[in-house]
Every structure is written in structure tokens, then in C-alpha cells.
Short mmCIF file of C-alpha atoms and ligand atoms in Angstrom, two decimals:
data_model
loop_
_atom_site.label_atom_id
_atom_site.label_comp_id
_atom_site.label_asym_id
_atom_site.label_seq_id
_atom_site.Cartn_x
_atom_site.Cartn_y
_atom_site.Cartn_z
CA UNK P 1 11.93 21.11 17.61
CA UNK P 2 8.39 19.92 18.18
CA UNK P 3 7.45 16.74 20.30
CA UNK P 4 5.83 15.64 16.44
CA UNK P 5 8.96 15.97 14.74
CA UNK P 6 10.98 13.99 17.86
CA UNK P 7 8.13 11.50 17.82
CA UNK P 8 8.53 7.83 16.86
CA UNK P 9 6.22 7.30 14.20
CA UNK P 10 4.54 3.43 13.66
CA UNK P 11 3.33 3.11 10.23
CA UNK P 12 0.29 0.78 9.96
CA UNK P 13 -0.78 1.00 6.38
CA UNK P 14 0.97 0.50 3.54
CA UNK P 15 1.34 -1.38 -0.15
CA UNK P 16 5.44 -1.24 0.22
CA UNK P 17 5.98 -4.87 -0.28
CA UNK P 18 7.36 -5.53 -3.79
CA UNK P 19 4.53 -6.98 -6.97
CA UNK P 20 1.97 -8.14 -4.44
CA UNK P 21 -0.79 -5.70 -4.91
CA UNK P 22 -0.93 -2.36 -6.70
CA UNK P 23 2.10 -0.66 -3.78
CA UNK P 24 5.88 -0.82 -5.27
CA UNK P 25 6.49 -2.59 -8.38
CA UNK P 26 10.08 -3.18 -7.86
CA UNK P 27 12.92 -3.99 -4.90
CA UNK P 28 14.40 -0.65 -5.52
CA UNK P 29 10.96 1.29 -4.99
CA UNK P 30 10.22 -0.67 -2.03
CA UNK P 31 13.50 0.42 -0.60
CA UNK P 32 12.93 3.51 -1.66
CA UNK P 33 9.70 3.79 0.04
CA UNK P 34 11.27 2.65 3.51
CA UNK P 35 13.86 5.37 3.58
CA UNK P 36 11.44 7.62 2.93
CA UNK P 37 9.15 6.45 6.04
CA UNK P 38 12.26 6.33 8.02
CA UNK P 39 13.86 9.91 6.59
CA UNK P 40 10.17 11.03 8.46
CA UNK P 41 10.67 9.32 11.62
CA UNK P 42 9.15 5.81 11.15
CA UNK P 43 10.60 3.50 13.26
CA UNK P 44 8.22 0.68 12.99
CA UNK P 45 6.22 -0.17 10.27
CA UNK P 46 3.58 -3.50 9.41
CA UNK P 47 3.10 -4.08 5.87
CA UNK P 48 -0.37 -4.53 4.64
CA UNK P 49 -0.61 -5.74 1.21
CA UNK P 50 -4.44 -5.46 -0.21
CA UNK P 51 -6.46 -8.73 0.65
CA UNK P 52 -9.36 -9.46 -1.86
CA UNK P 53 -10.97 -12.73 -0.99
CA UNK P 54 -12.21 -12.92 -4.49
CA UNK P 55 -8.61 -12.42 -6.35
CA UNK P 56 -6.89 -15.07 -4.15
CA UNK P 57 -6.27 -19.29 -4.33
CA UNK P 58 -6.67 -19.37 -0.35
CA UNK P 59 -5.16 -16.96 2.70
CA UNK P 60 -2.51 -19.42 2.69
CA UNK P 61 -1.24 -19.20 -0.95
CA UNK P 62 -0.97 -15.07 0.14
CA UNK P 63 0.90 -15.56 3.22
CA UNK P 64 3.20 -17.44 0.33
CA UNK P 65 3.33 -14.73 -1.93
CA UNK P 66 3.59 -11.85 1.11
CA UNK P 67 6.54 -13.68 2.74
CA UNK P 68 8.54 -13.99 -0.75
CA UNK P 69 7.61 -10.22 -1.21
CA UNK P 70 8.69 -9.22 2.23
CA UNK P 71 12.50 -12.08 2.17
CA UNK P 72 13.34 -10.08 -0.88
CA UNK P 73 13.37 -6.28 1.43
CA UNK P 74 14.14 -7.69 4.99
CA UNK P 75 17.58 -7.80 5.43
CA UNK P 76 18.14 -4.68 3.24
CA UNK P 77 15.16 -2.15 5.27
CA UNK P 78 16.27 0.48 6.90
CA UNK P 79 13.83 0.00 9.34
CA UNK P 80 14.12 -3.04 11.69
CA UNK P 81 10.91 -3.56 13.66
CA UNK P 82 8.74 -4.76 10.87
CA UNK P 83 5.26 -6.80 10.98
CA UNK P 84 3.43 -8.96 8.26
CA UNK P 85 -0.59 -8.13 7.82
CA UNK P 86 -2.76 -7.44 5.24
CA UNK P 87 -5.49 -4.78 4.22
CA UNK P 88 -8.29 -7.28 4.34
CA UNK P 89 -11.23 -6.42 2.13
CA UNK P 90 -14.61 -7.14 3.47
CA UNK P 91 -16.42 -8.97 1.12
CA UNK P 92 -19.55 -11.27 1.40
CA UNK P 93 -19.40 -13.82 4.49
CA UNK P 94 -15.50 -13.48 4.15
CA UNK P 95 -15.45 -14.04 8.39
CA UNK P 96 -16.09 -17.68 6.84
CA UNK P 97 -13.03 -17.67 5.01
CA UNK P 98 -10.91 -20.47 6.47
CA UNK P 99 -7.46 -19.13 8.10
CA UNK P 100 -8.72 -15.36 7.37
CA UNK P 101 -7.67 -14.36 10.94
CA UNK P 102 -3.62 -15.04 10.13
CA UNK P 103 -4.28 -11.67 8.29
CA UNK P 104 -4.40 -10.00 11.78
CA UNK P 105 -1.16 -7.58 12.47
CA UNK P 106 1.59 -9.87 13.28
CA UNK P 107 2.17 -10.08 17.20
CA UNK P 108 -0.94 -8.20 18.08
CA UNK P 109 -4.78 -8.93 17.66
CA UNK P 110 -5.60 -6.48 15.34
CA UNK P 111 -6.56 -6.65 11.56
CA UNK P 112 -6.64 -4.04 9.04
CA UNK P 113 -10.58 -4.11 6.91
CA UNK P 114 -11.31 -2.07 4.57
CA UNK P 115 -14.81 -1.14 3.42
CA UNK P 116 -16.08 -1.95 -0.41
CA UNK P 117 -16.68 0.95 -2.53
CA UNK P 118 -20.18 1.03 -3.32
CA UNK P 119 -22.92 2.22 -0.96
CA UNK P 120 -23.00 0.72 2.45
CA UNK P 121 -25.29 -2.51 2.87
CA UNK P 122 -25.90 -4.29 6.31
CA UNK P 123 -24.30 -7.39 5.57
CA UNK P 124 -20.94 -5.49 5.98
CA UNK P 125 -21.46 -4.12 8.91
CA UNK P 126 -22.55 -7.90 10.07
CA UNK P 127 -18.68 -8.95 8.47
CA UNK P 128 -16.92 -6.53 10.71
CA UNK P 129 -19.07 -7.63 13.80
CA UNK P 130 -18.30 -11.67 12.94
CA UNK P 131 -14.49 -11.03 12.52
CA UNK P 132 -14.28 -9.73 15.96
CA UNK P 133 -16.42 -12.03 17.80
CA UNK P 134 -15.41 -14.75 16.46
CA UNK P 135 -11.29 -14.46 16.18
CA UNK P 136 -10.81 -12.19 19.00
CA UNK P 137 -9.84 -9.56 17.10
CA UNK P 138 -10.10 -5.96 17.04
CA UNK P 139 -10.70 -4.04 13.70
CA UNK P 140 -8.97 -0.95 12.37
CA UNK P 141 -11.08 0.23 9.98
CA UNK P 142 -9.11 1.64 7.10
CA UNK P 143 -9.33 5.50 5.89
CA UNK P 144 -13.32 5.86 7.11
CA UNK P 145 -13.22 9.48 5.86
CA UNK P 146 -13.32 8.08 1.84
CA UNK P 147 -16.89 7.17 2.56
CA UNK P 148 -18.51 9.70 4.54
CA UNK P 149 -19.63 11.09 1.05
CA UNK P 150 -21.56 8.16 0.54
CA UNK P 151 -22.42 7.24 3.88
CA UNK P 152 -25.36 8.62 5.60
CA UNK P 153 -24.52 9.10 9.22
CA UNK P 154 -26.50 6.39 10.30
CA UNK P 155 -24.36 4.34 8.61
CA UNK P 156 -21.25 5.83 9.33
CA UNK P 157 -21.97 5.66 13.49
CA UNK P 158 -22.80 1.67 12.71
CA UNK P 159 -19.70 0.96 10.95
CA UNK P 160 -17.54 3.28 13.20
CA UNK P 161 -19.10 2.13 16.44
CA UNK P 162 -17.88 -1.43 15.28
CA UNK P 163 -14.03 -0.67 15.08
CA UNK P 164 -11.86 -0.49 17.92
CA UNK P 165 -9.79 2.10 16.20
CA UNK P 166 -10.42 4.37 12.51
CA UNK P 167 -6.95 4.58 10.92
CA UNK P 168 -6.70 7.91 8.81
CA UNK P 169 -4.60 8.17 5.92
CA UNK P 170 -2.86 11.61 6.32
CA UNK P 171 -3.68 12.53 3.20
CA UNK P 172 -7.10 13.61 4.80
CA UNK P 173 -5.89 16.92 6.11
CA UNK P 174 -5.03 17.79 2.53
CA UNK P 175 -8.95 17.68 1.41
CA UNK P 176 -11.22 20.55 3.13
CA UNK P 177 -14.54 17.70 3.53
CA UNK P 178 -12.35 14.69 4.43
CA UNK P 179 -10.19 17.00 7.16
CA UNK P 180 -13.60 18.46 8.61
CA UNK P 181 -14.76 14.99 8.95
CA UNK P 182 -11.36 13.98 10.37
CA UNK P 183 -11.69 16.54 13.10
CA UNK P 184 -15.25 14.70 14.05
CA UNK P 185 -13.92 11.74 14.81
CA UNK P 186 -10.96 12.94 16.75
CA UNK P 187 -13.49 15.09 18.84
CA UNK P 188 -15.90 12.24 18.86
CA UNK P 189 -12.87 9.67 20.64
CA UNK P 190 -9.50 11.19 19.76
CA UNK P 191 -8.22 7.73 21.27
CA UNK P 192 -9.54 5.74 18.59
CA UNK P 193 -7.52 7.52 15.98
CA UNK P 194 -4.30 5.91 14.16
CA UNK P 195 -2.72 7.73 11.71
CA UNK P 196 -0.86 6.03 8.48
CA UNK P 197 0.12 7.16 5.42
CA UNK P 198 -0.78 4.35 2.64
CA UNK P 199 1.63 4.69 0.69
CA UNK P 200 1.68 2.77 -2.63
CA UNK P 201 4.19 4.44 -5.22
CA UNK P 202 7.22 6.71 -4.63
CA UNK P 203 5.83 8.33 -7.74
CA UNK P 204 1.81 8.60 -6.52
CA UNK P 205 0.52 7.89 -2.99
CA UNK P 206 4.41 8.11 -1.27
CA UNK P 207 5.05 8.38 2.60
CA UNK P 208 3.35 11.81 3.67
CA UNK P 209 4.02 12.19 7.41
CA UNK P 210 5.01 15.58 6.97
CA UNK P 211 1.41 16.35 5.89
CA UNK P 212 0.28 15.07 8.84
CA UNK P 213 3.07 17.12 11.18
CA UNK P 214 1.53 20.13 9.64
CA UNK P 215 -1.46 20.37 9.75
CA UNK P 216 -2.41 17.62 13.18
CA UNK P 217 -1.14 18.85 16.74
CA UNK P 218 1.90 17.13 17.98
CA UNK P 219 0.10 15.50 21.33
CA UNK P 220 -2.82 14.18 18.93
CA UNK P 221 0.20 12.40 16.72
CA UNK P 222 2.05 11.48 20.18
CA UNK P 223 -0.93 9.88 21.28
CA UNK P 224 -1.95 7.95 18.53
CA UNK P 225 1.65 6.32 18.23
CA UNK P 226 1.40 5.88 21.75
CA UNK P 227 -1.65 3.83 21.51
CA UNK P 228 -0.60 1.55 18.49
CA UNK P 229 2.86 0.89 19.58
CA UNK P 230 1.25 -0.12 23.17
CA UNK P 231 -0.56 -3.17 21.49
CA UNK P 232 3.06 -4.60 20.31
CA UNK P 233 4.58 -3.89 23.80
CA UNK P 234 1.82 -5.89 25.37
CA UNK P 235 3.15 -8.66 23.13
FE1 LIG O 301 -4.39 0.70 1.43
#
């Protein structure tokens, strides 16, 4: 057996949390999509529900709606060390948002953006920079490698240079451009690199660790579980 398939895997994005966004639409899926992520070795996993500024009452009417979601799965997961978050959106001077930092990874000081889909513009780049400064935080940029066909690399470098680490859905190795530009980044700081799966359906978009022990070299998995669980064990 490989050090990959012995390794404890930390999931850190994911829509598993029952009717909150467009992840599992029932309690059953949701459970579903736990044993799944456990079944592949996840033994830790933070929820991140999508976060779009413009959809939502206030942060604090979500943190309602994501702890109802999440009361309704807790005592039944079959994974135990779970974390509340969010997959923030950045959207237009959304660093002003009041409370928007309580989206940060439960127990650590990270936060999960994600980038709009539309061609880059600077004021995002100036979002990412303001959430950090200002909160303390450091950014995992979400799944980088869905823009890089729309990103020059100018843009890219700026956005990527802003992130403390660039979380890549494993789905990436399965797509020839998105894998190639996958292997960049791991050769550009392989340390920067988390690995997650998000998963949204068991039907579409379900846990796909296996992908990832295919196709990625155990030590690069080792080490980027390594570095993500070490920000909850500094905790
Ligand atoms: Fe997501």
C-alpha cells in the first residue's frame, strides 16, 4: 500500500451541507457524501457552503442558515473533526462587508475566496489584498486552474502571488490544460498547494480523491495534508 492510500486526507472544499447552496439537497445525500469522503480516507473535513454577498440578508443570517444545515448532519457524520466556513465570493468592496471575516475556516485564520467568472479586473485583486490585511487572514484561493483560460499570466501571477495557498479541485488532473497548469504551480511552490475535491452532488461533482491518488505522487498529497492539517494543530 502506498503512503497516499495510508494518508489522512483533510477535505477543505465542499457544498455537503444540506439546501444551503447548490451541494446536497437532502440529509440522506449529505450523509451520503461523508461516507464517501471517509470510504477515501478523509478524516477531517470543513464545510464551505458558497458565500455570495449579493444573495444574502447579512453574514450573520448565513451563519444561521449554515449552523441549522450543519445540527441536522453532526451527530450522524461519520467523520468527527468537522469545521464551519464558507466559499466566500469576491465581489465588489465585499472586505467592507461587516462580520465577513467569521467566514474564515473555523479554528484557523484562513478563508476560502473564490474568483468571479468573468475576465479578471483590478479591483479583485485589491479585494483579496484588503481581506488579508485587514482581518489577518490568509486566503486560499479556490480552484485557480478554472481561470487560467481567461487569465493572461500577468494576471494570474497577481492573483496567485496574493494567496497564501491555491486549493486545486482534483478534478484538474482529469483535464489535459487544467493538469498542465496544475503541474506549474506545484513546480512554481509545491507548498502552496491544497488539494480538495468540491464535491456538490453524489450524482455530479461527488468526492474524487481517488482521482487525485492516481494521477498526483503520494509525497505531493502527504505534504499538502501535512500543511493544512498543521494550521488546526497550531490551534
Ligand atoms: Fe465550491
Amino acid at each position: 500500500m502506498s503512503v497516499a492510500e495510508n494518508s489522512h486526507l483533510v477535505e477543505v472544499h465542499c457544498h455537503i451541507l444540506e439546501g444551503i447552496d447548490d451541494g446536497a439537497k437532502s440529509k440522506e445525500e449529505s450523509i451520503a457524501l461523508l461516507l464517501a469522503e471517509r470510504d477515501q480516507g478523509v478524516e477531517r473535513i470543513v464545510f464551505t457552503p458558497h458565500f455570495y454577498a449579493h444573495r444574502e440578508r447579512s453574514v450573520n443570517s448565513f451563519l444561521k442558515k449554515r449552523q441549522k444545515a450543519f445540527d441536522e448532519i453532526k451527530d450522524e457524520s461519520p467523520i468527527k473533526n468537522m469545521h464551519l466556513a464558507a466559499e466566500v465570493a469576491i465581489e465588489s468592496e465585499i472586505s467592507e462587508l461587516p462580520d465577513i471575516e467569521k467566514l474564515a475556516i473555523e479554528g484557523t485564520n484562513l478563508i476560502l475566496l473564490e474568483l468571479p467568472y468573468r475576465p479578471f479586473e483590478n479591483w479583485m485583486a485589491e479585494e483579496i489584498y484588503n481581506i488579508s490585511i485587514k482581518f489577518g487572514l490568509e486566503v486560499i484561493l479556490a480552484h485557480p486552474h478554472r481561470y487560467c483560460d481567461t487569465y493572461t499570466d500577468d494576471q494570474m501571477d497577481k492573483v496567485l502571488s496574493l494567496c497564501s495557498y491555491w486549493q486545486i479541485n482534483n478534478e484538474a488532473f482529469g483535464n489535459w490544460k487544467e493538469s498542465r497548469f496544475v503541474k506549474k504551480l506545484m513546480k512554481r511552490d509545491v507548498s502552496k498547494v491544497l488539494f480538495a475535491t468540491d464535491a456538490h452532488r453524489i450524482t455530479f461533482r461527488k468526492p474524487n480523491w481517488d482521482l487525485l491518488k492516481k494521477k498526483c505522487k503520494p509525497e505531493i498529497i502527504e505534504e499538502s495534508m501535512r500543511t493544512i492539517e498543521s494550521h488546526f494543530k497550531a490551534k
